[in-house]
PDB file of C-alpha atoms in Angstrom:
ATOM      1  CA  GLN A   1      79.160  69.840 112.326  1.00 68.00           C
ATOM      2  CA  SER A   2      81.146  71.967 109.879  1.00 73.00           C
ATOM      3  CA  ALA A   3      81.496  71.027 106.232  1.00 87.00           C
ATOM      4  CA  LEU A   4      85.307  71.107 106.351  1.00 96.00           C
ATOM      5  CA  THR A   5      87.278  69.356 109.093  1.00 97.00           C
ATOM      6  CA  GLN A   6      89.997  71.110 111.061  1.00 97.00           C
ATOM      7  CA  PRO A   7      91.779  70.152 114.276  1.00 97.00           C
ATOM      8  CA  ALA A   8      90.291  71.954 117.255  1.00 96.00           C
ATOM      9  CA  SER A   9      93.655  73.203 118.474  1.00 97.00           C
ATOM     10  CA  VAL A  10      97.347  73.380 117.701  1.00 98.00           C
ATOM     11  CA  SER A  11     100.203  74.923 119.609  1.00 97.00           C
ATOM     12  CA  GLY A  12     103.805  75.876 119.115  1.00 96.00           C
ATOM     13  CA  SER A  13     106.591  77.868 120.653  1.00 97.00           C
ATOM     14  CA  PRO A  14     107.844  81.201 119.332  1.00 97.00           C
ATOM     15  CA  GLY A  15     110.060  80.712 116.317  1.00 97.00           C
ATOM     16  CA  GLN A  16     108.678  77.271 115.494  1.00 97.00           C
ATOM     17  CA  SER A  17     106.501  76.300 112.543  1.00 97.00           C
ATOM     18  CA  ILE A  18     103.040  74.811 112.726  1.00 98.00           C
ATOM     19  CA  THR A  19     100.653  73.414 110.138  1.00 98.00           C
ATOM     20  CA  ILE A  20      96.865  73.399 110.270  1.00 98.00           C
ATOM     21  CA  SER A  21      95.009  70.923 108.093  1.00 98.00           C
ATOM     22  CA  CYS A  22      91.575  71.295 106.506  1.00 98.00           C
ATOM     23  CA  THR A  23      89.909  68.228 105.007  1.00 98.00           C
ATOM     24  CA  GLY A  24      87.005  68.319 102.590  1.00 96.00           C
ATOM     25  CA  THR A  25      85.813  66.352  99.594  1.00 95.00           C
ATOM     26  CA  SER A  26      86.185  66.234  95.833  1.00 94.00           C
ATOM     27  CA  SER A  27      83.222  68.620  95.625  1.00 93.00           C
ATOM     28  CA  ASP A  28      85.149  71.375  97.344  1.00 95.00           C
ATOM     29  CA  ILE A  29      88.846  71.321  98.256  1.00 96.00           C
ATOM     30  CA  GLY A  30      89.751  68.409  96.020  1.00 96.00           C
ATOM     31  CA  GLY A  31      87.962  69.714  92.950  1.00 95.00           C
ATOM     32  CA  TYR A  32      88.832  73.406  92.912  1.00 96.00           C
ATOM     33  CA  ASN A  33      91.653  75.774  93.766  1.00 96.00           C
ATOM     34  CA  PHE A  34      89.395  78.111  95.729  1.00 96.00           C
ATOM     35  CA  VAL A  35      90.677  77.462  99.242  1.00 97.00           C
ATOM     36  CA  SER A  36      91.002  80.416 101.599  1.00 98.00           C
ATOM     37  CA  TRP A  37      92.361  80.813 105.117  1.00 98.00           C
ATOM     38  CA  TYR A  38      91.188  83.371 107.666  1.00 98.00           C
ATOM     39  CA  GLN A  39      92.671  84.566 110.953  1.00 98.00           C
ATOM     40  CA  GLN A  40      90.330  85.744 113.690  1.00 98.00           C
ATOM     41  CA  HIS A  41      91.336  87.380 116.946  1.00 97.00           C
ATOM     42  CA  PRO A  42      88.781  87.456 119.791  1.00 95.00           C
ATOM     43  CA  GLY A  43      86.007  89.951 119.184  1.00 95.00           C
ATOM     44  CA  LYS A  44      87.295  90.834 115.712  1.00 97.00           C
ATOM     45  CA  ALA A  45      86.192  90.046 112.188  1.00 97.00           C
ATOM     46  CA  PRO A  46      88.051  87.361 110.273  1.00 97.00           C
ATOM     47  CA  LYS A  47      90.995  88.498 108.153  1.00 97.00           C
ATOM     48  CA  LEU A  48      91.946  86.882 104.852  1.00 97.00           C
ATOM     49  CA  MET A  49      95.441  85.373 105.060  1.00 98.00           C
ATOM     50  CA  ILE A  50      95.553  83.048 102.028  1.00 98.00           C
ATOM     51  CA  TYR A  51      93.381  82.843  98.924  1.00 97.00           C
ATOM     52  CA  GLU A  52      93.201  80.381  96.015  1.00 96.00           C
ATOM     53  CA  VAL A  53      95.218  77.801  97.954  1.00 97.00           C
ATOM     54  CA  ASN A  54      98.586  79.544  98.157  1.00 97.00           C
ATOM     55  CA  ASN A  55      98.283  83.255  97.450  1.00 97.00           C
ATOM     56  CA  ARG A  56      98.879  85.951 100.054  1.00 97.00           C
ATOM     57  CA  PRO A  57      96.972  89.241  99.970  1.00 94.00           C
ATOM     58  CA  SER A  58      99.060  92.381 100.054  1.00 93.00           C
ATOM     59  CA  GLY A  59     100.256  93.099 103.585  1.00 94.00           C
ATOM     60  CA  VAL A  60     100.136  89.515 104.872  1.00 97.00           C
ATOM     61  CA  SER A  61     103.459  88.239 106.175  1.00 96.00           C
ATOM     62  CA  ASN A  62     105.337  85.704 104.058  1.00 96.00           C
ATOM     63  CA  ARG A  63     105.499  83.553 107.205  1.00 98.00           C
ATOM     64  CA  PHE A  64     102.038  82.374 106.162  1.00 98.00           C
ATOM     65  CA  SER A  65     101.783  79.862 103.334  1.00 98.00           C
ATOM     66  CA  GLY A  66      99.158  77.524 101.953  1.00 98.00           C
ATOM     67  CA  SER A  67      99.114  74.268 100.038  1.00 97.00           C
ATOM     68  CA  LYS A  68      96.787  71.500  98.954  1.00 98.00           C
ATOM     69  CA  SER A  69      97.004  67.777  98.338  1.00 97.00           C
ATOM     70  CA  GLY A  70      93.946  65.865  97.248  1.00 97.00           C
ATOM     71  CA  ASN A  71      91.016  66.756  99.473  1.00 97.00           C
ATOM     72  CA  THR A  72      93.172  68.339 102.184  1.00 98.00           C
ATOM     73  CA  ALA A  73      94.455  71.890 102.355  1.00 98.00           C
ATOM     74  CA  SER A  74      97.075  73.127 104.789  1.00 98.00           C
ATOM     75  CA  LEU A  75      98.122  76.420 106.323  1.00 98.00           C
ATOM     76  CA  THR A  76     101.690  76.691 107.555  1.00 98.00           C
ATOM     77  CA  ILE A  77     102.907  79.463 109.810  1.00 98.00           C
ATOM     78  CA  SER A  78     106.662  79.691 110.187  1.00 97.00           C
ATOM     79  CA  GLY A  79     108.625  81.666 112.769  1.00 97.00           C
ATOM     80  CA  LEU A  80     105.677  81.714 115.187  1.00 97.00           C
ATOM     81  CA  GLN A  81     105.069  84.995 116.960  1.00 97.00           C
ATOM     82  CA  ALA A  82     102.859  85.810 119.919  1.00 97.00           C
ATOM     83  CA  GLU A  83     100.584  87.893 117.667  1.00 97.00           C
ATOM     84  CA  ASP A  84      99.799  84.771 115.610  1.00 97.00           C
ATOM     85  CA  GLU A  85      97.743  83.384 118.502  1.00 98.00           C
ATOM     86  CA  ALA A  86      94.204  83.369 117.116  1.00 98.00           C
ATOM     87  CA  ASP A  87      91.542  81.162 115.587  1.00 97.00           C
ATOM     88  CA  TYR A  88      92.114  80.055 111.995  1.00 98.00           C
ATOM     89  CA  TYR A  89      89.376  79.030 109.577  1.00 98.00           C
ATOM     90  CA  CYS A  90      89.580  77.450 106.163  1.00 98.00           C
ATOM     91  CA  GLY A  91      86.978  78.084 103.496  1.00 97.00           C
ATOM     92  CA  SER A  92      86.332  76.650 100.064  1.00 96.00           C
ATOM     93  CA  TYR A  93      84.050  76.894  97.093  1.00 95.00           C
ATOM     94  CA  ARG A  94      81.756  73.897  96.883  1.00 94.00           C
ATOM     95  CA  SER A  95      79.928  72.757  93.742  1.00 90.00           C
ATOM     96  CA  SER A  96      76.575  72.360  95.425  1.00 79.00           C
ATOM     97  CA  ASP A  97      73.738  74.453  96.775  1.00 74.00           C
ATOM     98  CA  THR A  98      75.975  75.727  99.571  1.00 80.00           C
ATOM     99  CA  LEU A  99      78.581  77.377  97.282  1.00 90.00           C
ATOM    100  CA  VAL A 100      80.945  78.350 100.119  1.00 94.00           C
ATOM    101  CA  VAL A 101      81.784  76.144 103.114  1.00 95.00           C
ATOM    102  CA  PHE A 102      83.996  76.714 106.137  1.00 96.00           C
ATOM    103  CA  GLY A 103      85.886  74.628 108.615  1.00 97.00           C
ATOM    104  CA  GLY A 104      85.049  74.625 112.310  1.00 96.00           C
ATOM    105  CA  GLY A 105      88.163  76.591 113.196  1.00 96.00           C
ATOM    106  CA  THR A 106      91.496  75.817 114.853  1.00 97.00           C
ATOM    107  CA  LYS A 107      92.687  77.628 117.947  1.00 97.00           C
ATOM    108  CA  LEU A 108      96.405  78.359 117.720  1.00 98.00           C
ATOM    109  CA  THR A 109      98.193  78.798 121.014  1.00 97.00           C
ATOM    110  CA  VAL A 110     101.681  80.251 121.066  1.00 96.00           C
ATOM    111  CA  LEU A 111     103.326  78.789 124.146  1.00 92.00           C
TER     112      LEU A 111
ATOM    113  CA  GLN B   1      91.342 100.991 101.201  1.00 91.00           C
ATOM    114  CA  VAL B   2      87.939  99.327 101.212  1.00 95.00           C
ATOM    115  CA  GLN B   3      85.914  99.794 104.389  1.00 97.00           C
ATOM    116  CA  LEU B   4      82.560  98.254 105.234  1.00 98.00           C
ATOM    117  CA  GLN B   5      80.346  99.753 107.941  1.00 98.00           C
ATOM    118  CA  GLN B   6      77.427  97.706 109.174  1.00 98.00           C
ATOM    119  CA  SER B   7      74.251  99.058 110.752  1.00 97.00           C
ATOM    120  CA  GLY B   8      71.028  97.588 112.005  1.00 96.00           C
ATOM    121  CA  PRO B   9      69.220  96.434 115.152  1.00 95.00           C
ATOM    122  CA  GLY B  10      70.815  94.008 117.561  1.00 95.00           C
ATOM    123  CA  LEU B  11      67.542  92.544 118.803  1.00 97.00           C
ATOM    124  CA  VAL B  12      64.802  91.004 116.679  1.00 98.00           C
ATOM    125  CA  LYS B  13      61.649  89.237 117.844  1.00 97.00           C
ATOM    126  CA  PRO B  14      60.907  85.689 116.720  1.00 97.00           C
ATOM    127  CA  SER B  15      58.942  85.474 113.439  1.00 97.00           C
ATOM    128  CA  GLN B  16      59.963  89.009 112.471  1.00 98.00           C
ATOM    129  CA  THR B  17      62.476  90.194 109.847  1.00 98.00           C
ATOM    130  CA  LEU B  18      66.163  90.757 110.473  1.00 98.00           C
ATOM    131  CA  SER B  19      67.454  93.728 108.449  1.00 98.00           C
ATOM    132  CA  LEU B  20      71.074  94.866 108.181  1.00 98.00           C
ATOM    133  CA  THR B  21      72.857  97.326 105.927  1.00 98.00           C
ATOM    134  CA  CYS B  22      76.500  97.456 104.849  1.00 98.00           C
ATOM    135  CA  ALA B  23      77.835 100.824 103.661  1.00 98.00           C
ATOM    136  CA  ILE B  24      80.830 100.683 101.328  1.00 98.00           C
ATOM    137  CA  SER B  25      83.686 103.157 101.120  1.00 97.00           C
ATOM    138  CA  GLY B  26      86.739 102.858  98.914  1.00 97.00           C
ATOM    139  CA  ASP B  27      84.922 100.757  96.317  1.00 97.00           C
ATOM    140  CA  SER B  28      81.671 100.635  94.407  1.00 97.00           C
ATOM    141  CA  VAL B  29      78.851  98.153  94.895  1.00 97.00           C
ATOM    142  CA  SER B  30      78.680  98.124  91.076  1.00 96.00           C
ATOM    143  CA  ASN B  31      82.302  96.945  90.723  1.00 95.00           C
ATOM    144  CA  ASN B  32      82.189  94.117  88.157  1.00 94.00           C
ATOM    145  CA  ASN B  33      85.052  92.324  89.899  1.00 93.00           C
ATOM    146  CA  ALA B  34      83.539  92.205  93.383  1.00 96.00           C
ATOM    147  CA  ALA B  35      80.826  90.205  95.157  1.00 96.00           C
ATOM    148  CA  TRP B  36      79.072  91.622  98.201  1.00 97.00           C
ATOM    149  CA  THR B  37      78.453  88.917 100.722  1.00 97.00           C
ATOM    150  CA  TRP B  38      76.782  88.199 104.052  1.00 98.00           C
ATOM    151  CA  ILE B  39      78.147  85.622 106.495  1.00 97.00           C
ATOM    152  CA  ARG B  40      77.137  84.784 110.043  1.00 98.00           C
ATOM    153  CA  GLN B  41      78.948  83.164 112.930  1.00 97.00           C
ATOM    154  CA  SER B  42      77.553  81.412 115.976  1.00 96.00           C
ATOM    155  CA  PRO B  43      78.962  78.911 118.476  1.00 92.00           C
ATOM    156  CA  SER B  44      76.534  76.227 117.301  1.00 89.00           C
ATOM    157  CA  ARG B  45      76.862  76.697 113.527  1.00 90.00           C
ATOM    158  CA  GLY B  46      80.346  78.205 113.153  1.00 92.00           C
ATOM    159  CA  LEU B  47      80.921  80.364 110.098  1.00 95.00           C
ATOM    160  CA  GLU B  48      78.040  80.157 107.661  1.00 95.00           C
ATOM    161  CA  TRP B  49      77.974  81.759 104.209  1.00 95.00           C
ATOM    162  CA  LEU B  50      74.508  83.184 103.557  1.00 96.00           C
ATOM    163  CA  GLY B  51      74.680  84.701 100.106  1.00 96.00           C
ATOM    164  CA  ARG B  52      75.936  87.447  97.849  1.00 96.00           C
ATOM    165  CA  THR B  53      74.970  90.005  95.249  1.00 97.00           C
ATOM    166  CA  TYR B  54      77.175  91.148  92.384  1.00 96.00           C
ATOM    167  CA  SER B  55      77.076  93.035  89.091  1.00 94.00           C
ATOM    168  CA  ARG B  56      78.192  91.340  85.900  1.00 92.00           C
ATOM    169  CA  SER B  57      76.417  93.558  83.355  1.00 89.00           C
ATOM    170  CA  THR B  58      73.234  92.588  85.219  1.00 94.00           C
ATOM    171  CA  TRP B  59      72.685  92.154  88.934  1.00 96.00           C
ATOM    172  CA  ARG B  60      72.849  88.604  90.232  1.00 95.00           C
ATOM    173  CA  THR B  61      72.394  86.896  93.585  1.00 95.00           C
ATOM    174  CA  ASP B  62      73.430  83.556  95.044  1.00 94.00           C
ATOM    175  CA  TYR B  63      71.956  82.214  98.278  1.00 94.00           C
ATOM    176  CA  ALA B  64      72.780  79.298 100.560  1.00 93.00           C
ATOM    177  CA  VAL B  65      70.051  76.690 100.292  1.00 92.00           C
ATOM    178  CA  SER B  66      69.713  76.628 104.090  1.00 92.00           C
ATOM    179  CA  VAL B  67      68.204  80.138 104.054  1.00 95.00           C
ATOM    180  CA  GLU B  68      67.132  80.497 100.415  1.00 95.00           C
ATOM    181  CA  SER B  69      63.424  80.686 101.171  1.00 96.00           C
ATOM    182  CA  ARG B  70      63.862  83.471 103.740  1.00 97.00           C
ATOM    183  CA  ILE B  71      66.722  85.672 102.510  1.00 98.00           C
ATOM    184  CA  THR B  72      67.058  88.729 100.294  1.00 98.00           C
ATOM    185  CA  ILE B  73      70.341  90.508  99.545  1.00 98.00           C
ATOM    186  CA  LYS B  74      70.015  93.712  97.549  1.00 97.00           C
ATOM    187  CA  PRO B  75      72.365  96.409  96.283  1.00 97.00           C
ATOM    188  CA  ASP B  76      71.588 100.103  96.645  1.00 97.00           C
ATOM    189  CA  THR B  77      73.628 101.919  94.035  1.00 96.00           C
ATOM    190  CA  SER B  78      72.380 105.361  95.063  1.00 97.00           C
ATOM    191  CA  LYS B  79      73.850 104.931  98.550  1.00 97.00           C
ATOM    192  CA  ASN B  80      76.716 102.589  97.604  1.00 98.00           C
ATOM    193  CA  GLN B  81      75.606  99.920 100.050  1.00 98.00           C
ATOM    194  CA  PHE B  82      73.934  96.546 100.180  1.00 98.00           C
ATOM    195  CA  SER B  83      71.485  94.969 102.559  1.00 98.00           C
ATOM    196  CA  LEU B  84      70.400  91.716 104.133  1.00 98.00           C
ATOM    197  CA  GLN B  85      66.862  90.758 105.001  1.00 98.00           C
ATOM    198  CA  LEU B  86      66.132  87.463 106.720  1.00 98.00           C
ATOM    199  CA  ASN B  87      62.460  86.685 107.282  1.00 97.00           C
ATOM    200  CA  SER B  88      60.693  84.594 109.887  1.00 97.00           C
ATOM    201  CA  VAL B  89      63.637  84.461 112.252  1.00 97.00           C
ATOM    202  CA  THR B  90      63.932  82.014 115.135  1.00 97.00           C
ATOM    203  CA  PRO B  91      66.381  81.862 118.045  1.00 96.00           C
ATOM    204  CA  GLU B  92      68.581  79.681 115.808  1.00 96.00           C
ATOM    205  CA  ASP B  93      69.271  82.781 113.724  1.00 97.00           C
ATOM    206  CA  THR B  94      71.017  84.415 116.666  1.00 97.00           C
ATOM    207  CA  ALA B  95      74.578  85.089 115.517  1.00 98.00           C
ATOM    208  CA  VAL B  96      77.172  87.698 114.687  1.00 98.00           C
ATOM    209  CA  TYR B  97      76.427  88.833 111.145  1.00 98.00           C
ATOM    210  CA  TYR B  98      79.213  90.083 108.881  1.00 98.00           C
ATOM    211  CA  CYS B  99      79.170  91.754 105.523  1.00 98.00           C
ATOM    212  CA  ALA B 100      82.194  91.213 103.306  1.00 98.00           C
ATOM    213  CA  ARG B 101      83.623  92.004  99.906  1.00 97.00           C
ATOM    214  CA  GLY B 102      84.673  89.025  97.875  1.00 91.00           C
ATOM    215  CA  SER B 103      86.644  88.550  94.721  1.00 83.00           C
ATOM    216  CA  SER B 104      86.186  85.114  93.250  1.00 81.00           C
ATOM    217  CA  TRP B 105      85.326  82.899  96.245  1.00 90.00           C
ATOM    218  CA  ASP B 106      87.439  84.502  98.969  1.00 93.00           C
ATOM    219  CA  LEU B 107      86.431  87.348 101.286  1.00 95.00           C
ATOM    220  CA  ASN B 108      89.067  90.031 101.407  1.00 95.00           C
ATOM    221  CA  TYR B 109      87.353  92.817 103.327  1.00 96.00           C
ATOM    222  CA  TRP B 110      84.972  92.400 106.252  1.00 97.00           C
ATOM    223  CA  GLY B 111      82.627  94.638 108.186  1.00 98.00           C
ATOM    224  CA  GLN B 112      82.907  94.976 111.943  1.00 97.00           C
ATOM    225  CA  GLY B 113      80.170  92.459 112.686  1.00 97.00           C
ATOM    226  CA  THR B 114      76.759  92.901 114.289  1.00 98.00           C
ATOM    227  CA  LEU B 115      75.488  90.657 117.059  1.00 98.00           C
ATOM    228  CA  VAL B 116      71.837  89.953 116.335  1.00 98.00           C
ATOM    229  CA  THR B 117      69.848  88.257 119.062  1.00 98.00           C
ATOM    230  CA  VAL B 118      66.457  86.736 118.291  1.00 97.00           C
ATOM    231  CA  SER B 119      64.382  86.895 121.426  1.00 96.00           C
ATOM    232  CA  SER B 120      61.019  88.088 122.606  1.00 94.00           C
TER     233      SER B 120
END
Protein backbone atom coordinates (compact mmCIF):
# COMPACT_ATOMS: atom_id res chain seq x y z
CA GLN A 1 0.00 0.00 0.00
CA SER A 2 1.44 3.34 -1.09
CA ALA A 3 1.97 6.19 1.34
CA LEU A 4 -0.10 8.63 -0.73
CA THR A 5 -3.55 7.73 -2.06
CA GLN A 6 -4.50 8.24 -5.69
CA PRO A 7 -7.44 6.94 -7.72
CA ALA A 8 -6.45 3.93 -9.78
CA SER A 9 -7.84 5.37 -12.99
CA VAL A 10 -9.43 8.41 -14.58
CA SER A 11 -10.60 9.04 -18.10
CA GLY A 12 -11.67 11.89 -20.30
CA SER A 13 -12.32 12.79 -23.89
CA PRO A 14 -10.03 14.93 -26.03
CA GLY A 15 -10.43 18.59 -25.19
CA GLN A 16 -11.90 17.94 -21.75
CA SER A 17 -10.28 18.60 -18.38
CA ILE A 18 -9.55 16.02 -15.72
CA THR A 19 -8.27 16.22 -12.16
CA ILE A 20 -6.26 13.61 -10.29
CA SER A 21 -6.23 13.75 -6.51
CA CYS A 22 -3.45 12.69 -4.14
CA THR A 23 -4.23 12.39 -0.43
CA GLY A 24 -1.63 12.27 2.31
CA THR A 25 -1.27 13.51 5.86
CA SER A 26 -0.09 16.54 7.80
CA SER A 27 3.38 14.97 7.84
CA ASP A 28 3.69 15.24 4.09
CA ILE A 29 1.27 17.01 1.74
CA GLY A 30 -0.51 18.98 4.43
CA GLY A 31 2.63 20.20 6.15
CA TYR A 32 4.91 21.18 3.27
CA ASN A 33 4.78 22.65 -0.21
CA PHE A 34 6.98 19.93 -1.68
CA VAL A 35 4.43 18.10 -3.82
CA SER A 36 5.52 16.86 -7.23
CA TRP A 37 3.70 15.19 -10.11
CA TYR A 38 5.25 12.77 -12.60
CA GLN A 39 4.04 11.44 -15.94
CA GLN A 40 5.13 7.97 -17.02
CA HIS A 41 4.52 6.38 -20.40
CA PRO A 42 4.87 2.58 -20.69
CA GLY A 43 8.47 1.45 -20.60
CA LYS A 44 9.77 4.96 -19.96
CA ALA A 45 11.16 6.77 -16.95
CA PRO A 46 8.90 9.16 -15.07
CA LYS A 47 8.96 12.79 -16.17
CA LEU A 48 8.53 15.71 -13.79
CA MET A 49 5.42 17.73 -14.68
CA ILE A 50 4.81 19.82 -11.54
CA TYR A 51 7.06 20.66 -8.60
CA GLU A 52 6.47 22.46 -5.29
CA VAL A 53 2.70 22.10 -5.66
CA ASN A 54 2.07 24.35 -8.65
CA ASN A 55 5.25 25.05 -10.58
CA ARG A 56 5.91 23.78 -14.09
CA PRO A 57 9.42 22.90 -15.26
CA SER A 58 10.57 24.54 -18.46
CA GLY A 59 9.07 22.78 -21.47
CA VAL A 60 5.98 21.39 -19.73
CA SER A 61 2.71 22.50 -21.29
CA ASN A 62 0.63 25.06 -19.41
CA ARG A 63 -2.28 22.62 -19.78
CA PHE A 64 -0.85 20.98 -16.66
CA SER A 65 -1.47 22.66 -13.32
CA GLY A 66 -1.22 21.71 -9.67
CA SER A 67 -2.86 22.78 -6.44
CA LYS A 68 -3.22 21.77 -2.82
CA SER A 69 -5.85 22.00 -0.12
CA GLY A 70 -5.17 20.59 3.31
CA ASN A 71 -3.77 17.09 3.00
CA THR A 72 -4.83 16.66 -0.63
CA ALA A 73 -2.98 17.74 -3.74
CA SER A 74 -4.44 17.79 -7.23
CA LEU A 75 -3.17 17.67 -10.79
CA THR A 76 -5.41 19.15 -13.46
CA ILE A 77 -4.90 18.56 -17.16
CA SER A 78 -6.93 20.79 -19.43
CA GLY A 79 -7.55 20.37 -23.16
CA LEU A 80 -6.85 16.62 -23.00
CA GLN A 81 -4.77 15.23 -25.84
CA ALA A 82 -4.11 11.65 -26.86
CA GLU A 83 -0.45 12.03 -25.86
CA ASP A 84 -1.53 12.72 -22.26
CA GLU A 85 -2.55 9.07 -21.86
CA ALA A 86 -0.09 7.76 -19.29
CA ASP A 87 0.33 6.91 -15.63
CA TYR A 88 0.60 9.84 -13.23
CA TYR A 89 2.28 9.72 -9.83
CA CYS A 90 2.33 12.24 -7.02
CA GLY A 91 5.26 12.55 -4.66
CA SER A 92 5.89 14.53 -1.51
CA TYR A 93 8.48 15.25 1.12
CA ARG A 94 7.60 13.59 4.40
CA SER A 95 8.98 14.60 7.80
CA SER A 96 9.87 11.08 8.86
CA ASP A 97 12.44 8.41 8.18
CA THR A 98 11.07 7.94 4.67
CA LEU A 99 11.76 11.53 3.49
CA VAL A 100 10.08 11.09 0.09
CA VAL A 101 6.82 9.20 -0.51
CA PHE A 102 4.85 8.48 -3.67
CA GLY A 103 1.31 7.69 -4.60
CA GLY A 104 0.32 4.39 -6.18
CA GLY A 105 -0.27 5.99 -9.56
CA THR A 106 -3.32 6.89 -11.65
CA LYS A 107 -3.83 5.56 -15.15
CA LEU A 108 -5.24 8.27 -17.41
CA THR A 109 -7.18 7.05 -20.41
CA VAL A 110 -8.03 9.47 -23.19
CA LEU A 111 -11.21 8.13 -24.74
CA GLN B 1 20.73 19.43 -20.87
CA VAL B 2 21.36 17.00 -18.03
CA GLN B 3 21.57 13.35 -19.03
CA LEU B 4 21.94 10.34 -16.76
CA GLN B 5 23.21 7.02 -18.10
CA GLN B 6 22.81 3.96 -15.92
CA SER B 7 24.94 0.82 -16.05
CA GLY B 8 25.12 -2.39 -14.11
CA PRO B 9 24.03 -6.04 -14.14
CA GLY B 10 20.43 -7.01 -14.65
CA LEU B 11 20.65 -10.25 -12.69
CA VAL B 12 21.84 -10.64 -9.10
CA LYS B 13 21.80 -13.77 -6.95
CA PRO B 14 20.02 -13.78 -3.60
CA SER B 15 22.22 -12.67 -0.67
CA GLN B 16 24.65 -10.92 -3.01
CA THR B 17 25.17 -7.19 -3.65
CA LEU B 18 23.33 -5.15 -6.25
CA SER B 19 25.61 -2.50 -7.78
CA LEU B 20 24.57 0.21 -10.24
CA THR B 21 26.30 3.31 -11.56
CA CYS B 22 24.82 6.54 -12.92
CA ALA B 23 27.04 8.64 -15.19
CA ILE B 24 26.21 12.34 -15.36
CA SER B 25 26.56 14.63 -18.35
CA GLY B 26 25.52 18.26 -18.51
CA ASP B 27 25.97 18.78 -14.77
CA SER B 28 28.41 18.03 -11.98
CA VAL B 29 27.92 15.55 -9.16
CA SER B 30 29.48 18.27 -6.97
CA ASN B 31 26.76 20.82 -7.85
CA ASN B 32 25.73 22.36 -4.51
CA ASN B 33 22.16 22.79 -5.73
CA ALA B 34 21.54 19.19 -6.78
CA ALA B 35 20.86 15.88 -5.03
CA TRP B 36 21.68 12.59 -6.73
CA THR B 37 19.03 10.04 -5.99
CA TRP B 38 18.12 6.39 -6.48
CA ILE B 39 14.51 5.23 -6.79
CA ARG B 40 13.06 1.84 -7.66
CA GLN B 41 9.75 0.74 -9.08
CA SER B 42 8.03 -2.62 -8.86
CA PRO B 43 4.43 -3.79 -9.28
CA SER B 44 4.23 -4.80 -5.62
CA ARG B 45 5.87 -1.73 -4.04
CA GLY B 46 5.22 1.00 -6.62
CA LEU B 47 7.70 3.87 -6.68
CA GLU B 48 10.07 3.75 -3.74
CA TRP B 49 12.64 6.43 -2.89
CA LEU B 50 15.84 4.75 -1.71
CA GLY B 51 18.22 7.58 -0.93
CA ARG B 52 20.44 10.36 -2.16
CA THR B 53 23.88 11.91 -1.95
CA TYR B 54 24.63 15.61 -2.28
CA SER B 55 27.37 18.18 -1.69
CA ARG B 56 26.74 21.12 0.61
CA SER B 57 30.35 22.05 1.43
CA THR B 58 30.65 18.46 2.68
CA TRP B 59 29.18 15.30 1.23
CA ARG B 60 25.96 14.09 2.80
CA THR B 61 23.64 11.13 2.34
CA ASP B 62 20.03 10.40 3.23
CA TYR B 63 18.58 6.89 3.11
CA ALA B 64 15.08 5.45 3.39
CA VAL B 65 14.75 3.58 6.66
CA SER B 66 13.41 0.53 4.80
CA VAL B 67 16.85 -0.09 3.26
CA GLU B 68 19.12 1.93 5.55
CA SER B 69 21.00 -1.07 6.91
CA ARG B 70 21.82 -2.41 3.44
CA ILE B 71 22.36 0.62 1.18
CA THR B 72 25.30 2.79 0.19
CA ILE B 73 25.11 5.70 -2.27
CA LYS B 74 28.44 7.29 -3.14
CA PRO B 75 29.64 10.05 -5.44
CA ASP B 76 32.66 9.63 -7.70
CA THR B 77 33.91 13.11 -8.53
CA SER B 78 36.74 11.86 -10.74
CA LYS B 79 34.26 10.20 -13.10
CA ASN B 80 31.32 12.57 -12.49
CA GLN B 81 29.00 9.75 -11.49
CA PHE B 82 27.37 8.21 -8.46
CA SER B 83 26.62 4.66 -7.46
CA LEU B 84 24.19 2.45 -5.60
CA GLN B 85 25.08 -0.63 -3.63
CA LEU B 86 22.37 -2.72 -2.00
CA ASN B 87 23.58 -5.64 0.09
CA SER B 88 21.99 -8.96 0.96
CA VAL B 89 19.36 -8.78 -1.75
CA THR B 90 16.26 -10.96 -1.84
CA PRO B 91 13.67 -11.52 -4.58
CA GLU B 92 11.72 -8.62 -3.03
CA ASP B 93 14.45 -6.30 -4.31
CA THR B 94 13.56 -7.17 -7.89
CA ALA B 95 12.56 -3.89 -9.53
CA VAL B 96 13.39 -1.29 -12.14
CA TYR B 97 16.02 0.96 -10.58
CA TYR B 98 16.30 4.61 -11.60
CA CYS B 99 18.87 7.24 -10.86
CA ALA B 100 17.68 10.83 -10.84
CA ARG B 101 18.81 14.38 -10.24
CA GLY B 102 16.82 16.29 -7.69
CA SER B 103 16.61 19.89 -6.66
CA SER B 104 14.89 20.34 -3.34
CA TRP B 105 12.56 17.32 -3.06
CA ASP B 106 11.53 16.86 -6.69
CA LEU B 107 13.28 14.75 -9.33
CA ASN B 108 13.78 16.68 -12.53
CA TYR B 109 16.03 14.39 -14.55
CA TRP B 110 15.89 10.60 -14.65
CA GLY B 111 18.08 7.84 -16.00
CA GLN B 112 16.71 5.27 -18.41
CA GLY B 113 16.06 2.65 -15.75
CA THR B 114 17.63 -0.75 -15.17
CA LEU B 115 15.58 -3.88 -14.54
CA VAL B 116 17.34 -5.83 -11.81
CA THR B 117 16.11 -9.34 -11.15
CA VAL B 118 17.14 -11.16 -7.99
CA SER B 119 17.18 -14.85 -8.75
CA SER B 120 19.44 -17.84 -8.46
